[in-house]
Coordinates of C-alpha atoms in Angstrom, one line a residue:
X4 CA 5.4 -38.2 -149.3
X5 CA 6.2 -41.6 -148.2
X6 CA 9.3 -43.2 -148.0
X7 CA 10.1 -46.5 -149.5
X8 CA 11.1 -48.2 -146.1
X9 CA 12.5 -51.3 -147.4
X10 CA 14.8 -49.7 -149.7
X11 CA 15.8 -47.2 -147.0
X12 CA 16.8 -50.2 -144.9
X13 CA 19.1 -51.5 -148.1
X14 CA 21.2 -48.1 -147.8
X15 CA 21.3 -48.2 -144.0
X16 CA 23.2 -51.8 -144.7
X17 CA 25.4 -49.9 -147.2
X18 CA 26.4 -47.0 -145.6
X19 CA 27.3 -49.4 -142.8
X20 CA 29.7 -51.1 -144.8
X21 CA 31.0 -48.1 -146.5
X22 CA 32.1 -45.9 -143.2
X23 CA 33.3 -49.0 -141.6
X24 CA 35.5 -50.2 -144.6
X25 CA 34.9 -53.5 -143.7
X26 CA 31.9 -54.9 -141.8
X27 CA 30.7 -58.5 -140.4
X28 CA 27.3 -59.8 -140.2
X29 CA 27.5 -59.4 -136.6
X30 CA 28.5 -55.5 -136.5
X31 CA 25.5 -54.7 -139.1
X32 CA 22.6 -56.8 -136.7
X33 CA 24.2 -55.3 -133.9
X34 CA 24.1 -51.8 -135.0
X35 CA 21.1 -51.8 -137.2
X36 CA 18.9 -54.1 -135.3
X37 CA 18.0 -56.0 -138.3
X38 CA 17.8 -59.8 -137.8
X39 CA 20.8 -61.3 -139.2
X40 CA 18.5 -63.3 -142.2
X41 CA 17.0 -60.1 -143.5
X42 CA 20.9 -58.6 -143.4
X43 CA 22.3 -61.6 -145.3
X44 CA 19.3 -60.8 -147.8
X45 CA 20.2 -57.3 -147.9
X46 CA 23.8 -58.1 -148.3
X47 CA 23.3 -61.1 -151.2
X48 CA 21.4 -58.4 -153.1
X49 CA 23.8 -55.2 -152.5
X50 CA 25.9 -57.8 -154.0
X51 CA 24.4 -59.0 -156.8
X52 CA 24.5 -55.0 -158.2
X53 CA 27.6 -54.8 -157.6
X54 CA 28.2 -53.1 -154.4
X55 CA 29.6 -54.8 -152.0
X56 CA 31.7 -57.8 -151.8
X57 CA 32.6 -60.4 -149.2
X58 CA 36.7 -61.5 -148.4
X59 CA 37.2 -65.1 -148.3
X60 CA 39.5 -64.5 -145.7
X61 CA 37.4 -63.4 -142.9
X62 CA 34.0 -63.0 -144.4
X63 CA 33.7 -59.2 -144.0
X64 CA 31.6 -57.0 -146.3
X65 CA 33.5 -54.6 -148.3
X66 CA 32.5 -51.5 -150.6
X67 CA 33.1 -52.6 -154.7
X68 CA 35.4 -50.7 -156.2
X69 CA 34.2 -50.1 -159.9
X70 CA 36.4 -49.9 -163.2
X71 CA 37.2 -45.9 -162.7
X72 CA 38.2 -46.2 -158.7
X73 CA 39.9 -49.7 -159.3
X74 CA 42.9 -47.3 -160.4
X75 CA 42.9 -46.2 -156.8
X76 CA 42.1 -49.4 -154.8
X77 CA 45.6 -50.5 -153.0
X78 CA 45.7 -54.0 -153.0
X79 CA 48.0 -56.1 -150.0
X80 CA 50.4 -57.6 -153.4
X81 CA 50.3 -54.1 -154.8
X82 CA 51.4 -52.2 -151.8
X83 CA 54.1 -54.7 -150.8
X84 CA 55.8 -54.6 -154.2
X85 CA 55.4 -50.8 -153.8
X86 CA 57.0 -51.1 -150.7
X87 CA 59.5 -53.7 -151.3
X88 CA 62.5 -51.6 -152.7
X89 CA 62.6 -49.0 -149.6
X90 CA 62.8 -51.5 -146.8
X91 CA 65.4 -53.2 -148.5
X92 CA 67.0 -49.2 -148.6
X93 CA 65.9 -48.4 -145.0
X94 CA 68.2 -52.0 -144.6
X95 CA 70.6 -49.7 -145.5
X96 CA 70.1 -47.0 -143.2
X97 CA 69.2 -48.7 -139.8
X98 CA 70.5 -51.7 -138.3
X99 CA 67.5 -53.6 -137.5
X100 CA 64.8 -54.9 -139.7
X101 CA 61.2 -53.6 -140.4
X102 CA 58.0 -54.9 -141.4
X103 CA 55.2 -53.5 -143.8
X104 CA 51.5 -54.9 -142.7
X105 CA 48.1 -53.8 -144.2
X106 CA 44.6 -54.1 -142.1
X107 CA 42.2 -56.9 -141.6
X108 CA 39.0 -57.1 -140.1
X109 CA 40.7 -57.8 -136.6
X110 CA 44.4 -57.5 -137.0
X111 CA 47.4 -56.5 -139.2
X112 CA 48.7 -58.7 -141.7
X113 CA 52.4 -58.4 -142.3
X114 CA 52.4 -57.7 -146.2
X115 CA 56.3 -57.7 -146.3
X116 CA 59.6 -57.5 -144.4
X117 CA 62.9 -57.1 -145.1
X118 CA 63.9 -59.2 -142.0
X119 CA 66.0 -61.7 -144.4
X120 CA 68.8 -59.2 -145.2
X121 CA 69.8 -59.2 -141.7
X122 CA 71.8 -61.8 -140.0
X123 CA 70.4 -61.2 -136.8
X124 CA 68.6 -64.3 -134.8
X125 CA 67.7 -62.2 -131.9
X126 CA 65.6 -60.0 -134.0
X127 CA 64.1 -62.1 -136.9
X128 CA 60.6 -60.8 -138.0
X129 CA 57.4 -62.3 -140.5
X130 CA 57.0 -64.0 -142.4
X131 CA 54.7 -62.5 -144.5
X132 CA 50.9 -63.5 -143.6
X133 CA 51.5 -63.5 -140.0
X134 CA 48.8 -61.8 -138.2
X135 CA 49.4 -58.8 -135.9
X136 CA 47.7 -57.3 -133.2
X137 CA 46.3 -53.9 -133.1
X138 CA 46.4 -53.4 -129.9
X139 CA 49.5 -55.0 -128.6
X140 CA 52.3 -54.3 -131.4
X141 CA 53.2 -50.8 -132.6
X142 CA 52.6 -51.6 -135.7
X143 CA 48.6 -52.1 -135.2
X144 CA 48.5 -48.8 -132.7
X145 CA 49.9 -46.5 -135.7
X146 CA 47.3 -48.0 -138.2
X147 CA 44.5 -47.5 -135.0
X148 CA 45.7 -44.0 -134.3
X149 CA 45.5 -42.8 -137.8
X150 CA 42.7 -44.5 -139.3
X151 CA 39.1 -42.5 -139.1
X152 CA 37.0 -42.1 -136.4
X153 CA 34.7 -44.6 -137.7
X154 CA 37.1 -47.5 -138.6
X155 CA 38.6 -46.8 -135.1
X156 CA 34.9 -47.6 -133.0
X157 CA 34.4 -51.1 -135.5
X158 CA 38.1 -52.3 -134.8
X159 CA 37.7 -51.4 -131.1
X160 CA 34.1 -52.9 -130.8
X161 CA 35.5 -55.9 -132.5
X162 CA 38.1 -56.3 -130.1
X163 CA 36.6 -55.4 -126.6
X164 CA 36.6 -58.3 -124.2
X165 CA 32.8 -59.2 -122.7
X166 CA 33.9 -57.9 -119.9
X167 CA 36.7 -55.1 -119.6
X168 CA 38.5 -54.2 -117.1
X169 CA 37.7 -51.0 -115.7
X170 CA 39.6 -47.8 -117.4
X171 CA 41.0 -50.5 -119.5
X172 CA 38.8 -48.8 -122.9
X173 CA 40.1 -45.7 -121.8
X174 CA 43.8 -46.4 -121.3
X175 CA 43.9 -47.3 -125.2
X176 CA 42.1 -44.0 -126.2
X177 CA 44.9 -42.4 -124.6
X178 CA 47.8 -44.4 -125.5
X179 CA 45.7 -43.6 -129.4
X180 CA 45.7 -40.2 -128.3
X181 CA 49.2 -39.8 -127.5
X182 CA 50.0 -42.2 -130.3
X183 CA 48.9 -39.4 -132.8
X184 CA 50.5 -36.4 -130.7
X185 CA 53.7 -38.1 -131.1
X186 CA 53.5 -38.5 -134.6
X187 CA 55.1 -42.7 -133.9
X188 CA 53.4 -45.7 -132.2
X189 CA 55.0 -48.3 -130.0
X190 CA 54.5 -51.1 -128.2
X191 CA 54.9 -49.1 -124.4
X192 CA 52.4 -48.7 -122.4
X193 CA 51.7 -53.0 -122.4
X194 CA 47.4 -53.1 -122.3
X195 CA 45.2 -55.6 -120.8
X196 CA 43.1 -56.7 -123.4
X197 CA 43.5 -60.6 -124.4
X198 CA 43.7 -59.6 -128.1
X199 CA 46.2 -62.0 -130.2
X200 CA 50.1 -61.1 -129.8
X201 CA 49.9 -60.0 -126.6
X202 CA 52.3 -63.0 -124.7
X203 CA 54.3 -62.6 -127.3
X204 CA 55.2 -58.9 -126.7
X205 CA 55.4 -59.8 -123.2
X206 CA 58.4 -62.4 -123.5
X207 CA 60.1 -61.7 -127.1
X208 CA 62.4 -59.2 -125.3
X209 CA 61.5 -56.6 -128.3
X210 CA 61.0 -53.2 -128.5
X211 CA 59.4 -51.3 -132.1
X212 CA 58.4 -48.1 -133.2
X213 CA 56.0 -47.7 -136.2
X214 CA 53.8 -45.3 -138.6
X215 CA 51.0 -45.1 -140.7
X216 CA 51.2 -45.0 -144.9
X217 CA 48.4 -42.7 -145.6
X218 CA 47.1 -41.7 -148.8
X219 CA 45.0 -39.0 -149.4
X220 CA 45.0 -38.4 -145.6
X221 CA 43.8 -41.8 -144.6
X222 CA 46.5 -44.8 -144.0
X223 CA 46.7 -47.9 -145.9
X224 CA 49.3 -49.8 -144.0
X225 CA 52.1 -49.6 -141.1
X226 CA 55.9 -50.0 -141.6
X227 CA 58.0 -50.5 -138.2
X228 CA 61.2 -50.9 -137.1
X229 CA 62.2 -53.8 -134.3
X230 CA 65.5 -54.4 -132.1
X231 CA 65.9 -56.2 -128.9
X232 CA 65.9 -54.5 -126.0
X233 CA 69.3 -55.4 -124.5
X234 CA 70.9 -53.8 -127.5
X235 CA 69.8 -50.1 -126.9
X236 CA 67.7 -47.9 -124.9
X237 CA 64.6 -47.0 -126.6
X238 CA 64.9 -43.0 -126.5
X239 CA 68.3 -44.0 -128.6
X240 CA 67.1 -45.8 -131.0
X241 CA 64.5 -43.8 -131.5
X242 CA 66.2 -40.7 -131.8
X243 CA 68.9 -42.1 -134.6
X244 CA 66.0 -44.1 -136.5
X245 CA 62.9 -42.1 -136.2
X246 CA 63.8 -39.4 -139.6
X247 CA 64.6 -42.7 -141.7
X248 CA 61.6 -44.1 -140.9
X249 CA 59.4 -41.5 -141.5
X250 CA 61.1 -40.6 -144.6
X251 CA 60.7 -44.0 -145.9
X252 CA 56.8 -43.9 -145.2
X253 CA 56.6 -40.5 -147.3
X254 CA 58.3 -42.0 -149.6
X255 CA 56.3 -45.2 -149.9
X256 CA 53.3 -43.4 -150.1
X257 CA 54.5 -41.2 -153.0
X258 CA 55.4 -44.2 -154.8
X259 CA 51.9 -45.2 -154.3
X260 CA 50.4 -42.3 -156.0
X261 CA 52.6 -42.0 -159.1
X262 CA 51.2 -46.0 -159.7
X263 CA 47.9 -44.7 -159.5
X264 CA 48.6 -41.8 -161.1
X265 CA 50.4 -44.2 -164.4
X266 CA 46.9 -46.5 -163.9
X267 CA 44.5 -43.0 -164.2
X268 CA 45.9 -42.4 -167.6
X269 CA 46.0 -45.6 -169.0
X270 CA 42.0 -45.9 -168.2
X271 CA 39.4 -44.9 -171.2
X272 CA 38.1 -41.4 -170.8
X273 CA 34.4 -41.5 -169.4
X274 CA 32.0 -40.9 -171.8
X275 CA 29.2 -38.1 -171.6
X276 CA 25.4 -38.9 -172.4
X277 CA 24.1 -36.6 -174.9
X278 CA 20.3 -37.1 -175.6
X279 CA 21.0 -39.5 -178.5
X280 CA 23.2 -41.6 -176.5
X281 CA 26.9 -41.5 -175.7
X282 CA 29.1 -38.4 -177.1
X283 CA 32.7 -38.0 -176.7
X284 CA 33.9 -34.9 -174.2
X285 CA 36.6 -34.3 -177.0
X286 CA 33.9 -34.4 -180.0
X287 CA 30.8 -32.6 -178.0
X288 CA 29.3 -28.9 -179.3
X289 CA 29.5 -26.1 -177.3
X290 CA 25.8 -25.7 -175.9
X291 CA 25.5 -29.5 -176.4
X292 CA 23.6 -31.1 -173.5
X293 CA 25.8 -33.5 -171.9
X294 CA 25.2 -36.2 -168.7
X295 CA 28.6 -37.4 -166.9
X296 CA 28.1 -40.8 -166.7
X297 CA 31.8 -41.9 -164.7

């Protein structure tokens, strides 16, 4: 039997943007081999049923999230107000300041910081909406490290000079690799890649460690922690600061999934499709032929 090849082309474009997360125009005609009018077709359509969107921020496609899975779509304001009340504890804890930031197409976005609580000028951080780099700041390398496979390649792909230097691709896999061995990122070993924040982590006289917020295995943001470098070594800080960082991430993320847990219940049950149209789970007959419909 034949195979309908135009629609098979539609779900090529859709499980592109699906295992990448977020996908541009360019990353779709580059790894479909589609010119990029019959994509934009493809795309206009997918979205016009309701299953994919585009961000206004960097035009990126993005998988819809429908009514039922909404409960469980983190937004940037939602995790920050999440996150909000334990970096102002972790204030408490560790005596310099931190910074929460969620993904982009291209870089972290800093989504919150509790860098006004300290009085400090030599290690002021944000403000929120500044953009971070993956590859350059610790707090990109823990999202990087952590993320899937396939997220990795597109943000990697996306940030690859025309022309790398040689071993230079390789030297991030492994500072990735030891990344996730360590269970922390940080800014050490400096790469070559031009990507954004990269002078800046040259000449701030900064150093940070950072780690992913994952949820259900798969992170959602990076908090950090930043002091200057003159003011202790990093194995120090490390070593006091480490535990209360990690503990704060756990505990962000378990905040994260009693909201979602309080959003599941306050959503309508699904109804079932009996064979004269919807039937309630609760008022169904035993032996009644249902269809799930959520």
């Amino acid at each position: 039997m034949k195979t309908v090849r135009a629609l098979e082309r539609g779900l090529d474009v859709l499980l592109q943007v699906q295992a990448r997360r977020a996908a541009s125009l360019h990353e779709m005609h580059v790894a479909l081999g589609l010119p990029k009018a019959t994509l934009l077709r493809m795309l206009q359509t997918l979205g016009q049923k309701g299953l994919i969107w585009q961000r206004l921020a960097d035009g990126a496609y993005l998988p819809h999230v429908d009514a039922r899975a909404r409960s469980q779509a983190i937004t940037l304001e939602h995790i920050a107000e999440v996150a909000s009340p334990w970096l102002k504890a972790l204030s408490t804890r560790v005596s310099w300041p931190s910074v929460l930031a969620v993904p982009r197409l291209d870089h972290m976005e800093i989504a919150e910081t509790n860098s006004p609580l300290f009085r400090l000028d030599s290690a002021t951080l944000g403000p929120v909406g500044v953009k971070l780099s993956y590859i350059h700041t610790a707090t990109g390398r823990a999202y990087l490290a952590a993320c899937s496979d396939e997220e990795r390649e597109a943000i990697i792909t996306r940030l690859r000079p025309r022309v790398p230097a040689d071993g230079s691709e390789a030297d991030l896999r492994a500072i990735l690799d030891d990344t996730r061995a360590r269970g922390f990122a940080s800014r050490e070993p400096l790469h070559p890649w031009p990507d954004r924040s990269r002078q800046l982590v040259l000449r701030d006289g900064r150093r940070s460690m950072a780690v992913p917020i994952l949820l259900d295995g798969a992170p959602v943001a990076s908090i950090n922690i930043t002091w200057p470098a003159k003011r202790g070594t990093d194995d120090a800080v490390m070593l006091r600061h480490l535990g209360a960082l990690k503990h704060t991430a756990r505990e962000i993320t378990l905040a994260i999934e009693r909201a979602v847990t309080v959003a599941e219940e306050r959503l309508p049950q699904a109804p079932f499709l009996g064979a004269n149209g919807p039937v309630s789970p609760a008022t169904a007959r035993p032996g009644q032929e249902t269809r799930f419909t959520g």
